[in-house]
C-alpha positions in Angstrom: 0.0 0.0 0.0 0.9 3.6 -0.2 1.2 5.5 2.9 1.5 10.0 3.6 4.5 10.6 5.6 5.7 13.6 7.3 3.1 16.1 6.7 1.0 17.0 3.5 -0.4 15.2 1.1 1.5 16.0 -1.7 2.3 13.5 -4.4 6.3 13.5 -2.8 5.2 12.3 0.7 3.4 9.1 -0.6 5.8 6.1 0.4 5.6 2.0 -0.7 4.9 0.6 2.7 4.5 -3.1 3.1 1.4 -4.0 5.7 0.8 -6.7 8.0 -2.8 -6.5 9.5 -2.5 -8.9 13.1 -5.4 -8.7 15.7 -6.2 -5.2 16.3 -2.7 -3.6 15.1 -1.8 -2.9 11.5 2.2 -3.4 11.2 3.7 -1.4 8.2 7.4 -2.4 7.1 9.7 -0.3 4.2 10.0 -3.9 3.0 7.9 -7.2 3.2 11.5 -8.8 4.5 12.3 -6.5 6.8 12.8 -7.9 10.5 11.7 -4.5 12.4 8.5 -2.3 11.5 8.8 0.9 10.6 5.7 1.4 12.5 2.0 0.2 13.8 -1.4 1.6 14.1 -3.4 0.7 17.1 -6.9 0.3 15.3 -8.9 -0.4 18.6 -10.3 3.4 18.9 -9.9 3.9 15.6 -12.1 5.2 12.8 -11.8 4.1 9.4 -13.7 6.2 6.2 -12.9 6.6 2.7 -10.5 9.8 2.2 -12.3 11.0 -0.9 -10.7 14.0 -1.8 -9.0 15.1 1.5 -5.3 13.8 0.2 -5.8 13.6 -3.9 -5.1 9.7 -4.2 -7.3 7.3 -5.9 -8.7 4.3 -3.9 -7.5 5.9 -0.9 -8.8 6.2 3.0 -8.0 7.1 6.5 -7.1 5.4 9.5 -8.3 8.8 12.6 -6.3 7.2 15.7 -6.4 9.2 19.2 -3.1 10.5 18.5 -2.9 10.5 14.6 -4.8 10.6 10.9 -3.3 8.1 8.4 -4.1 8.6 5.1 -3.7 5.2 2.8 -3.7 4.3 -0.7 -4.2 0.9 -2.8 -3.9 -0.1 -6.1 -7.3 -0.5 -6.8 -11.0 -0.1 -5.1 -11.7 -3.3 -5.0 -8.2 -3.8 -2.7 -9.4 -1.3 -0.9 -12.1 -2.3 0.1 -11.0 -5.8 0.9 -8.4 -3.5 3.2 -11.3 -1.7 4.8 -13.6 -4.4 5.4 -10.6 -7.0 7.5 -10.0 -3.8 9.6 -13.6 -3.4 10.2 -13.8 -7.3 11.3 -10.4 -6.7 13.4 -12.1 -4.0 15.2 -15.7 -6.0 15.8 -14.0 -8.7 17.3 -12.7 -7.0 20.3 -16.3 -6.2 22.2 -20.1 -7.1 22.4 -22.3 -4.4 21.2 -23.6 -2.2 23.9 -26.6 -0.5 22.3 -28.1 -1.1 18.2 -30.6 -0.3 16.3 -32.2 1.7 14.0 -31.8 5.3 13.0 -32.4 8.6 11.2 -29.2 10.2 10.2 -28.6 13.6 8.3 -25.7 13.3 5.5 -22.8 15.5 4.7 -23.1 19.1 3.6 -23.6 18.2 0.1 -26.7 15.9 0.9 -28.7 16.8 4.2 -31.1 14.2 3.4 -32.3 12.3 6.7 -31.7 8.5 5.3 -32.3 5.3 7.9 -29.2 3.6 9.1 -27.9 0.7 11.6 -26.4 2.3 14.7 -23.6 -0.2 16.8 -22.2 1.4 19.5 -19.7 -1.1 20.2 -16.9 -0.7 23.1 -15.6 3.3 22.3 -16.6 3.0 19.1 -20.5 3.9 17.1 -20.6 3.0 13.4 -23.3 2.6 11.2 -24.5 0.6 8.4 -27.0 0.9 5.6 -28.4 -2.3 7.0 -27.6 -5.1 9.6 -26.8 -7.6 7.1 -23.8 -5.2 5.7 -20.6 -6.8 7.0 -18.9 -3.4 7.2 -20.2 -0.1 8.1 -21.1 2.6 6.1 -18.6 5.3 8.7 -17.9 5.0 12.6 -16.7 7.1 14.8 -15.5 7.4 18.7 -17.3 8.2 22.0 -14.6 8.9 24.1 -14.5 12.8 23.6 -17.2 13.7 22.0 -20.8 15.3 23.3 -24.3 15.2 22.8 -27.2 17.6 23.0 -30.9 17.7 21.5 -31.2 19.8 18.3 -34.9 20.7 17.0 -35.6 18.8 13.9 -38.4 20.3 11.3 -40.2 16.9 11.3 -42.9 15.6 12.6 -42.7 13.2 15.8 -38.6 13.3 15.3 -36.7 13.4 18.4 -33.0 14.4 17.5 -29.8 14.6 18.9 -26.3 15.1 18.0 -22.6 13.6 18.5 -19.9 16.6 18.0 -16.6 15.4 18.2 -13.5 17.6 19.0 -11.7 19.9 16.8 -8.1 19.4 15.6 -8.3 15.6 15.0 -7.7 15.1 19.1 -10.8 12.6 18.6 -12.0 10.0 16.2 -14.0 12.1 13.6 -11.7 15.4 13.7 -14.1 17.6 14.4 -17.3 16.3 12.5 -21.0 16.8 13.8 -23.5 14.0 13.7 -27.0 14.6 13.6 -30.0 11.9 14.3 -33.3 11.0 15.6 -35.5 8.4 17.0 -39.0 7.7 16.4 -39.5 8.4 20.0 -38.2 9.8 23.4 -37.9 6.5 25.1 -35.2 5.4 22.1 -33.6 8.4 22.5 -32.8 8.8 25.9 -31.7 4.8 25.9 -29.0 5.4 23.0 -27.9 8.5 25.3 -27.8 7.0 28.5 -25.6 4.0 26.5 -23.3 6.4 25.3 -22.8 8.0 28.7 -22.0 4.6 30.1 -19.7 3.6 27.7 -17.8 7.0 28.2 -18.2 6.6 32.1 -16.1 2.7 31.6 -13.4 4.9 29.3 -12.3 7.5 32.1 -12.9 4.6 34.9 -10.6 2.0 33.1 -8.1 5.1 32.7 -7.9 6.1 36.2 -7.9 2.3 37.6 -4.8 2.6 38.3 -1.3 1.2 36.6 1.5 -1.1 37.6 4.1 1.8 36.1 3.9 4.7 34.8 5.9 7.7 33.9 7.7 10.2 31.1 10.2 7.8 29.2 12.4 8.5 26.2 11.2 6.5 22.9 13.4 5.8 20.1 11.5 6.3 16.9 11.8 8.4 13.0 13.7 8.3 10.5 16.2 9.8 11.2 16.1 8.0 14.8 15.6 10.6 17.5 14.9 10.3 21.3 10.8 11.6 22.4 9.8 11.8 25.9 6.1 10.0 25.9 3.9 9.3 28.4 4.4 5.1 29.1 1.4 3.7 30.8 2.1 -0.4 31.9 -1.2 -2.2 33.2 -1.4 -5.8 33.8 -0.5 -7.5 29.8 -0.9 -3.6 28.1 2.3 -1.4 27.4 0.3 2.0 26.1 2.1 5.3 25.3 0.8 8.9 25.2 2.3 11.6 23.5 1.8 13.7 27.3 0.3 12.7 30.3 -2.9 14.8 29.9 -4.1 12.4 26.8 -5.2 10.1 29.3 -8.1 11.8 30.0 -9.0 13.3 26.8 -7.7 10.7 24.0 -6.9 6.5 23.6 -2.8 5.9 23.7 -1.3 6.2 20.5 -0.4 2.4 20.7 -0.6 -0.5 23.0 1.7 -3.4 23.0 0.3 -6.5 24.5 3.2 -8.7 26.6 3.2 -12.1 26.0 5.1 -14.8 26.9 7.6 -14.7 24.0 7.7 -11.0 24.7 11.4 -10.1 26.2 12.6 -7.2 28.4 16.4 -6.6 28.7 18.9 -3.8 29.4 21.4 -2.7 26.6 24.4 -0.2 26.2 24.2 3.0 25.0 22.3 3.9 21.9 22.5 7.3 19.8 24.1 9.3 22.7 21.9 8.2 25.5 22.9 6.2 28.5 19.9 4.0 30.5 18.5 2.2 27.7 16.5 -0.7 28.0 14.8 -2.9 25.0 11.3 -4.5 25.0 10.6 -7.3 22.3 6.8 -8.0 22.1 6.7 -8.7 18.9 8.8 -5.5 17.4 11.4 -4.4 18.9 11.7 -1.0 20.1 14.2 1.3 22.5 13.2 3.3 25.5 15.4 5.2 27.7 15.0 6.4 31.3 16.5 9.9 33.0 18.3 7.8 35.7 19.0 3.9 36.8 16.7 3.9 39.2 13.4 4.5 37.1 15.3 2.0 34.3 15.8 -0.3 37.4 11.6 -0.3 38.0 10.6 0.3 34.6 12.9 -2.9 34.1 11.6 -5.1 37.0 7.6 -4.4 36.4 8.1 -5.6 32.8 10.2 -8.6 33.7 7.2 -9.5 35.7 4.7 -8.9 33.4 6.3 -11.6 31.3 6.9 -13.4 33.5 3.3 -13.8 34.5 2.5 -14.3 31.1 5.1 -17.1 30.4 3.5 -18.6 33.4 -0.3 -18.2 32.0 1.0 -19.6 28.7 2.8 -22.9 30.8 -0.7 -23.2 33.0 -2.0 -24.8 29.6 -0.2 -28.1 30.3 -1.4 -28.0 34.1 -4.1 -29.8 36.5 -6.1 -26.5 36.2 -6.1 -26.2 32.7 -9.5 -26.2 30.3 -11.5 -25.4 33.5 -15.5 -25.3 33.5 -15.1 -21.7 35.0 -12.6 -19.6 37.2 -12.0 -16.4 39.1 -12.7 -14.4 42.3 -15.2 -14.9 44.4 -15.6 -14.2 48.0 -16.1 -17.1 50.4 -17.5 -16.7 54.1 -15.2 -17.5 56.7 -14.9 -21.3 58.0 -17.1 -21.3 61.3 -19.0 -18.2 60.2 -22.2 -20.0 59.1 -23.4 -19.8 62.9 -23.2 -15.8 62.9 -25.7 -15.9 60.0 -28.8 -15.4 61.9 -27.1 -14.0 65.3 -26.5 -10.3 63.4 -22.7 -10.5 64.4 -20.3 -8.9 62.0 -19.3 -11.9 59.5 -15.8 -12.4 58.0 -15.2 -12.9 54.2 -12.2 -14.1 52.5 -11.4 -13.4 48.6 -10.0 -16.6 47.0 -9.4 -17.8 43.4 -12.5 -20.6 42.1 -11.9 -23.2 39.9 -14.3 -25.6 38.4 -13.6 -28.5 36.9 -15.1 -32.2 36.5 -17.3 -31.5 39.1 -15.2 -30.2 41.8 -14.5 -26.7 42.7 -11.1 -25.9 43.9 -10.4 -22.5 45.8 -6.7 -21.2 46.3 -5.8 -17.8 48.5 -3.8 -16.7 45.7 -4.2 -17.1 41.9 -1.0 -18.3 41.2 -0.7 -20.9 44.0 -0.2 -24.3 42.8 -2.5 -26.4 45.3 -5.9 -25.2 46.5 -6.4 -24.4 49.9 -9.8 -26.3 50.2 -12.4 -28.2 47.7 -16.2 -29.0 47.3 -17.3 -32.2 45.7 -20.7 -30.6 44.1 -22.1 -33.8 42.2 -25.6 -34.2 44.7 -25.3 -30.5 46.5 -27.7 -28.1 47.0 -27.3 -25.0 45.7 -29.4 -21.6 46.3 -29.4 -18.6 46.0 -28.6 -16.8 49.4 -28.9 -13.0 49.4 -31.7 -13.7 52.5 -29.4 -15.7 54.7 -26.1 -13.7 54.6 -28.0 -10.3 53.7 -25.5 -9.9 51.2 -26.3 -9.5 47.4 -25.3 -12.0 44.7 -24.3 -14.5 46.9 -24.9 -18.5 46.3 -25.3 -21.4 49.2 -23.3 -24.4 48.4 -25.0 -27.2 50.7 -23.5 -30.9 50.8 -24.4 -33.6 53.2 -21.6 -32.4 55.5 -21.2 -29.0 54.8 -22.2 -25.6 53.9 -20.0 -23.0 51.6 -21.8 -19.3 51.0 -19.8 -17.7 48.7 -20.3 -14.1 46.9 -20.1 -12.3 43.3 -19.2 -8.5 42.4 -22.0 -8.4 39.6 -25.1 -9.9 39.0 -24.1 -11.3 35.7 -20.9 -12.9 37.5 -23.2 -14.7 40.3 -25.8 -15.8 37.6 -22.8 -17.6 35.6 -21.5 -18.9 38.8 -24.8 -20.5 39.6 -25.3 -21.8 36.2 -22.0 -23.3 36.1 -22.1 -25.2 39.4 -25.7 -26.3 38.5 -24.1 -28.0 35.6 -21.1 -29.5 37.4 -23.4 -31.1 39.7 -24.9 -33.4 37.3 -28.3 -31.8 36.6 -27.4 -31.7 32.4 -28.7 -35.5 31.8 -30.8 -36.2 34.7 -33.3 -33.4 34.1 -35.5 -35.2 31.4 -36.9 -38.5 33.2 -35.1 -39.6 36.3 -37.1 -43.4 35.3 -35.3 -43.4 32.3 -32.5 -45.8 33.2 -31.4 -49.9 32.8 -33.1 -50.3 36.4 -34.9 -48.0 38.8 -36.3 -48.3 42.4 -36.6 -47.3 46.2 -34.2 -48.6 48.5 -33.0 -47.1 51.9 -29.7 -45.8 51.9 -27.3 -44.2 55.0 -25.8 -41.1 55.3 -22.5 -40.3 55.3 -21.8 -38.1 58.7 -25.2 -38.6 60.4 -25.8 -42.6 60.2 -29.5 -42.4 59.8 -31.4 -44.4 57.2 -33.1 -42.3 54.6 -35.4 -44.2 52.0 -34.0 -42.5 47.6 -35.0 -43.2 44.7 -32.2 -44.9 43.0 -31.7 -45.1 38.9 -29.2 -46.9 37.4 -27.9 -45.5 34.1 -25.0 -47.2 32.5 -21.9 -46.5 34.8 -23.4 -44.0 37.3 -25.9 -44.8 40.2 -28.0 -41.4 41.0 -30.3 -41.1 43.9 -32.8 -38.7 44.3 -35.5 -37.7 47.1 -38.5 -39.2 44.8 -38.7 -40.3 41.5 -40.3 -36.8 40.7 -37.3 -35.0 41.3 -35.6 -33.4 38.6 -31.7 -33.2 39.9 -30.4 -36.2 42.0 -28.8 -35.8 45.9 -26.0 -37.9 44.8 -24.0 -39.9 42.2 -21.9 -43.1 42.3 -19.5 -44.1 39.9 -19.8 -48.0 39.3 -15.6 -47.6 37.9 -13.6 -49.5 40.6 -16.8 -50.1 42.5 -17.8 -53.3 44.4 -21.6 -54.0 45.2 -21.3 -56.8 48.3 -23.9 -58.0 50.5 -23.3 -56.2 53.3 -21.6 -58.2 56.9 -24.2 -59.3 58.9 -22.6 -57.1 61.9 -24.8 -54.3 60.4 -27.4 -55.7 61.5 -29.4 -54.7 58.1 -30.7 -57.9 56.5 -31.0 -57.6 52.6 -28.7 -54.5 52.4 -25.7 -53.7 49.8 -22.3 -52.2 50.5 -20.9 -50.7 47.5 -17.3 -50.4 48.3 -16.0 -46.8 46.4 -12.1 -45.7 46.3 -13.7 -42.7 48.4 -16.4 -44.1 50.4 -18.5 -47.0 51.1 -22.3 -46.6 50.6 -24.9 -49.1 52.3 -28.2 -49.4 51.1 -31.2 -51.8 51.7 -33.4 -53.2 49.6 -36.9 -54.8 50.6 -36.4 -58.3 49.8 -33.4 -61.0 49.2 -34.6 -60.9 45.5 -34.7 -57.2 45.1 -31.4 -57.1 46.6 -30.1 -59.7 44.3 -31.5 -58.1 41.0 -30.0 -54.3 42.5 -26.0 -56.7 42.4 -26.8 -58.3 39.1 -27.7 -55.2 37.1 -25.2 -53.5 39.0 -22.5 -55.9 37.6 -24.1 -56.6 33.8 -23.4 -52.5 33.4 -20.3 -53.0 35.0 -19.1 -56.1 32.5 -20.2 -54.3 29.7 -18.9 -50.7 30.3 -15.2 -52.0 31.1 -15.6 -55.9 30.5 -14.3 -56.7 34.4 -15.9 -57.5 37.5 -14.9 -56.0 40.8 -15.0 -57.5 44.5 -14.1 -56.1 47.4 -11.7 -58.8 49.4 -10.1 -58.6 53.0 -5.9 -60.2 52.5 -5.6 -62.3 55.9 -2.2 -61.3 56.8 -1.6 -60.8 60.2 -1.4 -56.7 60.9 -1.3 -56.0 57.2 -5.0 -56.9 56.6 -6.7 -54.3 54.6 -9.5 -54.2 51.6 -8.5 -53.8 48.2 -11.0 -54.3 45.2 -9.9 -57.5 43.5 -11.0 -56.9 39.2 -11.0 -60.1 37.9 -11.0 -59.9 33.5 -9.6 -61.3 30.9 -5.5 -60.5 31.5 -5.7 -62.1 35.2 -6.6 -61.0 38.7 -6.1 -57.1 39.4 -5.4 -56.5 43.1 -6.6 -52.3 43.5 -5.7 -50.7 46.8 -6.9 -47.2 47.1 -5.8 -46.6 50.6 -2.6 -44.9 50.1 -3.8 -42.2 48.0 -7.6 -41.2 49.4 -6.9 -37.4 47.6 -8.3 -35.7 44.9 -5.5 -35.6 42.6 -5.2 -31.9 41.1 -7.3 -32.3 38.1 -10.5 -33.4 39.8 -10.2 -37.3 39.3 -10.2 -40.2 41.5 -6.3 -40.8 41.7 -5.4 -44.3 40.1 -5.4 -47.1 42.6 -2.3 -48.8 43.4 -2.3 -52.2 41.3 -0.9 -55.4 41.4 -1.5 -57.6 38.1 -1.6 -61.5 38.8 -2.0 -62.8 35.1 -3.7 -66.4 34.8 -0.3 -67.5 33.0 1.5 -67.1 36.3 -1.1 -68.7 38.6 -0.7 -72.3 39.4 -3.2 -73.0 42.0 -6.6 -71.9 43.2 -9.8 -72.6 44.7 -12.4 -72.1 47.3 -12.0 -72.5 51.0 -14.9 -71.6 52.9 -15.6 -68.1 52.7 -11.7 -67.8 51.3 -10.7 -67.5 48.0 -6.6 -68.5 47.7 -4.4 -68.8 45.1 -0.8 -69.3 44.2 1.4 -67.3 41.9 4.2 -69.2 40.8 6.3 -66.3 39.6 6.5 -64.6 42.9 6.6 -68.0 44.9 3.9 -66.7 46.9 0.0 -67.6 47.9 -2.8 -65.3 48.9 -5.8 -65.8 50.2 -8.9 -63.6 51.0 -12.0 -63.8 52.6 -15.6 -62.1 51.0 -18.4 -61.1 53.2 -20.2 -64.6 52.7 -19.5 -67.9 50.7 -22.3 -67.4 48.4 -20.2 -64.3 47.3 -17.0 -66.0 47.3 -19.0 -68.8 44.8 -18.9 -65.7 42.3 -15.4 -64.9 42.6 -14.6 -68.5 41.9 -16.7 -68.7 38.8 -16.1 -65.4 37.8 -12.3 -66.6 37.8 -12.9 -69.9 36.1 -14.8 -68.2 32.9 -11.8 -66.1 32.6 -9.0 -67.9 32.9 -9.9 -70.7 31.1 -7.6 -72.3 28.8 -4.7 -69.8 30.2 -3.6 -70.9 33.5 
């Protein structure tokens, strides 16, 4: 493309420039091999129009930045227009509309026709289009300096109003007056009080603070000569203002975004000035402090900035990665539940949420590695509880054992929050029929910290086991996994006749059936899903070794007897799963004896010169391990 430099738009000023449009930034090189730009355009607050006549090129247009007007030419219209229309998709991809629809809008001097147009006022920006379909608009301009009033309009039922942007090109629009109307007052005042907001979010992100900030020396033109500029570093953003007063009245003339192949680093002198540092994010490009000390900080809160993001960028690979949902939240005080109703002051913590495969994981800091408490939400109640804690947008998280009451900043944050943990509790594919299963039923099952007997409704549905208050209840108390889970009959100790211990890697459930037969037909559906969702069979067996006895889960399939013990690692690993058991593989090729005993099982491994023997709950339960083992090992002992 051709591009004006210095100043004027005579024919002499009109340089080959080589452009690289990338996100929201238009690169432009002397050379499409060239390393280093010659420069970049920051096209988030930008508005781009058709030059017309203003510079005397052919297919040409302008760029009107905060800081700048760029005037550009291409060969043709039709490249020009292919130019105009990826900016214009560059710049729509950075925010949600705030406020559209339509309006009347008054043309230029030469045409002061009224014509009906599609108004987008989108982040800092407004543009319009000659319909909705249009996939770029017909002009745009920028909110962020510009005023509005109510101007009388000769027609009928019009209410109009008018954008006027600054003079002097300080704002998008260099000085140009807008004129509209709505078809009524109630349109008109919403499209102002939108345009307020918007301009209320621009000065509030500005004065939000900054990590650094200050006057430094910038290396730039041709020929290369220092300029003090106003640098502005805020989380990920580098921005730079020609003077410090822009802030308030203008966008930065460019922002750099710091990633984690960006590089900060200190070098020697360069064209007579000492104090010089070089950031690399992607271009590289000189900046030079009055003293070491402000190169010192300038140095350090950069290093750290990449440093963060290198560590964001490495987080991809990690436990917490791909998450359901995170961020802040604030969580009440452990031991503060009590105060809720006494009207004592109540303490609340800030920590960082993560959700993930149905647990949510809370750390003090964002970057700590291990979470400083979980929730396991599969079968929790969870509310909303502005009435409890008299706090707004805040959420009850109620388990079996516990209660969590944790708070949002915004109603939209809470109402993601909520609809997020509703998910992650299991109600997506229990909500349509809780019936609907391979077998379905009342049985009596115990609770977990108070061991009272509470009569669910229990489906079965391929490798899960959901109960649920009645079978007219749309979201189930709790969920078993049937992977590496044993359903026994129960010791008679329990004193609990026809009831079923299903023996979990985190916790054993007991529930009773009303009859011997029910009971039996809950085991054998129980283990058909089980043999055809991972072709095994689990049992839970008790080792008879002196001190050492303990109960593993013994999987019995096709490659030999699987010994599972789950005892030495009860965690939640990092990533939400059950952690992998600790397993010992017998194969039937190493096995030289077996048999039944009693209520033992035994057998001999010949490899490791060594017999074990176990005993189930009852010998009608050791029968099955027996035959179980038969039908698998046959013809490979």
């Amino acid at each position: 493309l051709r591009k004006v430099g210095g100043s004027g738009t005579s024919a002499s000023n009109w340089k080959d420039r080589w452009f690289v449009l990338k996100g929201t930034t238009l690169f432009y090189f002397k050379k499409p091999e060239d390393r280093y730009s010659a420069g970049q355009i920051s096209l988030e607050k930008a508005s781009v129009e058709e030059a017309g006549h203003k510079c005397g090129m052919a297919s040409s247009w302008e760029i009107s930045t905060p800081g700048r007007t760029y005037f550009l030419a291409a060969d043709s219209m039709r490249e020009m227009e292919d130019w105009m229309k990826a900016i214009w998709k560059a710049q729509g991809s950075v925010t949600k509309a705030r406020m559209q629809g339509y309006l009347m809008k008054q043309g230029t001097k030469s045409n002061r026709t009224f014509k009906n147009r599609w108004f987008v006022l989108k982040g800092n920006i407004i543009s319009y289009y000659k319909s909705p379909q249009d996939p770029q608009p017909a002009g745009n301009f920028s909110i962020i300096d510009c005023t509005m009033q109510n101007v009388p309009l000769e027609v009928d039922g019009a209410f109009g109003f008018e954008f006027a942007t600054k003079e002097g090109g300080v704002s998008l629009g260099g000085g140009r007056h807008y004129v509209v109307y709505a078809d009524n007052e109630s349109v008109r005042k919403e499209w102002v009080d939108a345009v307020k907001a918007a301009q209320e979010d621009a000065q509030a992100s500005l004065a939000s603070g900054s990590d650094q900030e200050g006057y430094v020396f910038g290396l730039g033109g041709n020929p290369p000569e220092w300029r003090p500029r106003y640098f502005v570093l805020k989380g990920a953003e580098l921005s730079y203002y020609r003077k410090k007063e822009d802030m308030a009245t203008s966008g930065p003339i460019t922002t750099f975004s710091i990633k984690s192949d960006s590089s900060v680093r200190p070098v020697d002198s360069k064209y007579n000035r000492s104090n010089v540092f070089a950031v690399s994010c992607p271009e590289t490009f000189y900046l030079s402090c009055d003293s070491s000390e402000e190169t010192k900080a300038w140095l350090t809160k950069l290093q750290e900035a990449v440093g963060v993001a290198k560590k964001a960028a490495s987080s991809a690979s990690s436990p917490w990665a791909n998450a359901d949902r995170e961020g802040f939240l604030m969580k009440l005080a452990e031991g503060q539940a009590t105060k809720l109703s006494s009207g004592k002051k109540k303490t609340w913590r800030r920590f960082y949420f993560i959700l993930k495969n149905g647990y949510l994981y809370y750390f003090k800091e964002q970057t700590d590695e291990r979470p400083a408490g979980v929730v396991f939400l599969v079968g929790c109640n969870i509310a909303d509880a502005d009435d409890m804690t008299g706090r707004k947008m805040t959420l009850c998280i109620e388990s079996e054992s516990d209660v969590h009451y944790l708070a949002a900043d915004t109603e939209d944050d809470v109402g993601a929050w909520r609809q997020a943990l509703m998910k992650a509790r299991g109600d997506e594919g229990t909500t349509s029929n809780v019936n609907e299963g391979d077998k379905a039923g009342w049985l009596v099952k115990q609770g977990e910290t108070v061991r009272n007997w509470k009569r669910r409704w229990f489906v079965l549905k391929k490798d899960s086991l959901l109960y649920f208050k009645s079978p007219h209840d749309s979201k189930p108390t709790g969920v078993i996994s049937l992977e590496h889970c044993s359903p026994d009959v129960a010791d008679k100790s329990l004193d609990k006749p026809n009831t079923i211990e299903l023996c979990t890697p985190t916790r054993n459930y007991f529930v009773q059936a009303e009859s011997p037969a029910e009971l039996e037909s809950w085991v054998e559906a129980i283990r058909a899903n089980q043999q055809e969702m991972y072709n095994v069979a689990y049992f839970t067996a008790r080792p008879e070794e002196a001190q050492q006895a303990s109960t593993v889960i013994m999987q019995i399939s096709a490659d030999g007897i699987t010994l599972c013990d789950f005892r030495p690692c009860r965690e939640i690993t990092p990533d939400g799963s059950v952690p992998a058991p600790r397993k010992i593989l017998h194969p039937f090729v190493h096995l030289y004896a077996w048999g039944q005993r009693g209520e033992y099982f035994t057998f001999l491994n010949v490899d490791k010169m060594k017999s074990y023997e176990f005993r189930c709950s009852k010998s009608g339960e050791v029968a099955r391990v027996v035959s179980k083992f038969a039908e698998q090992s046959q013809g490979k002992k």
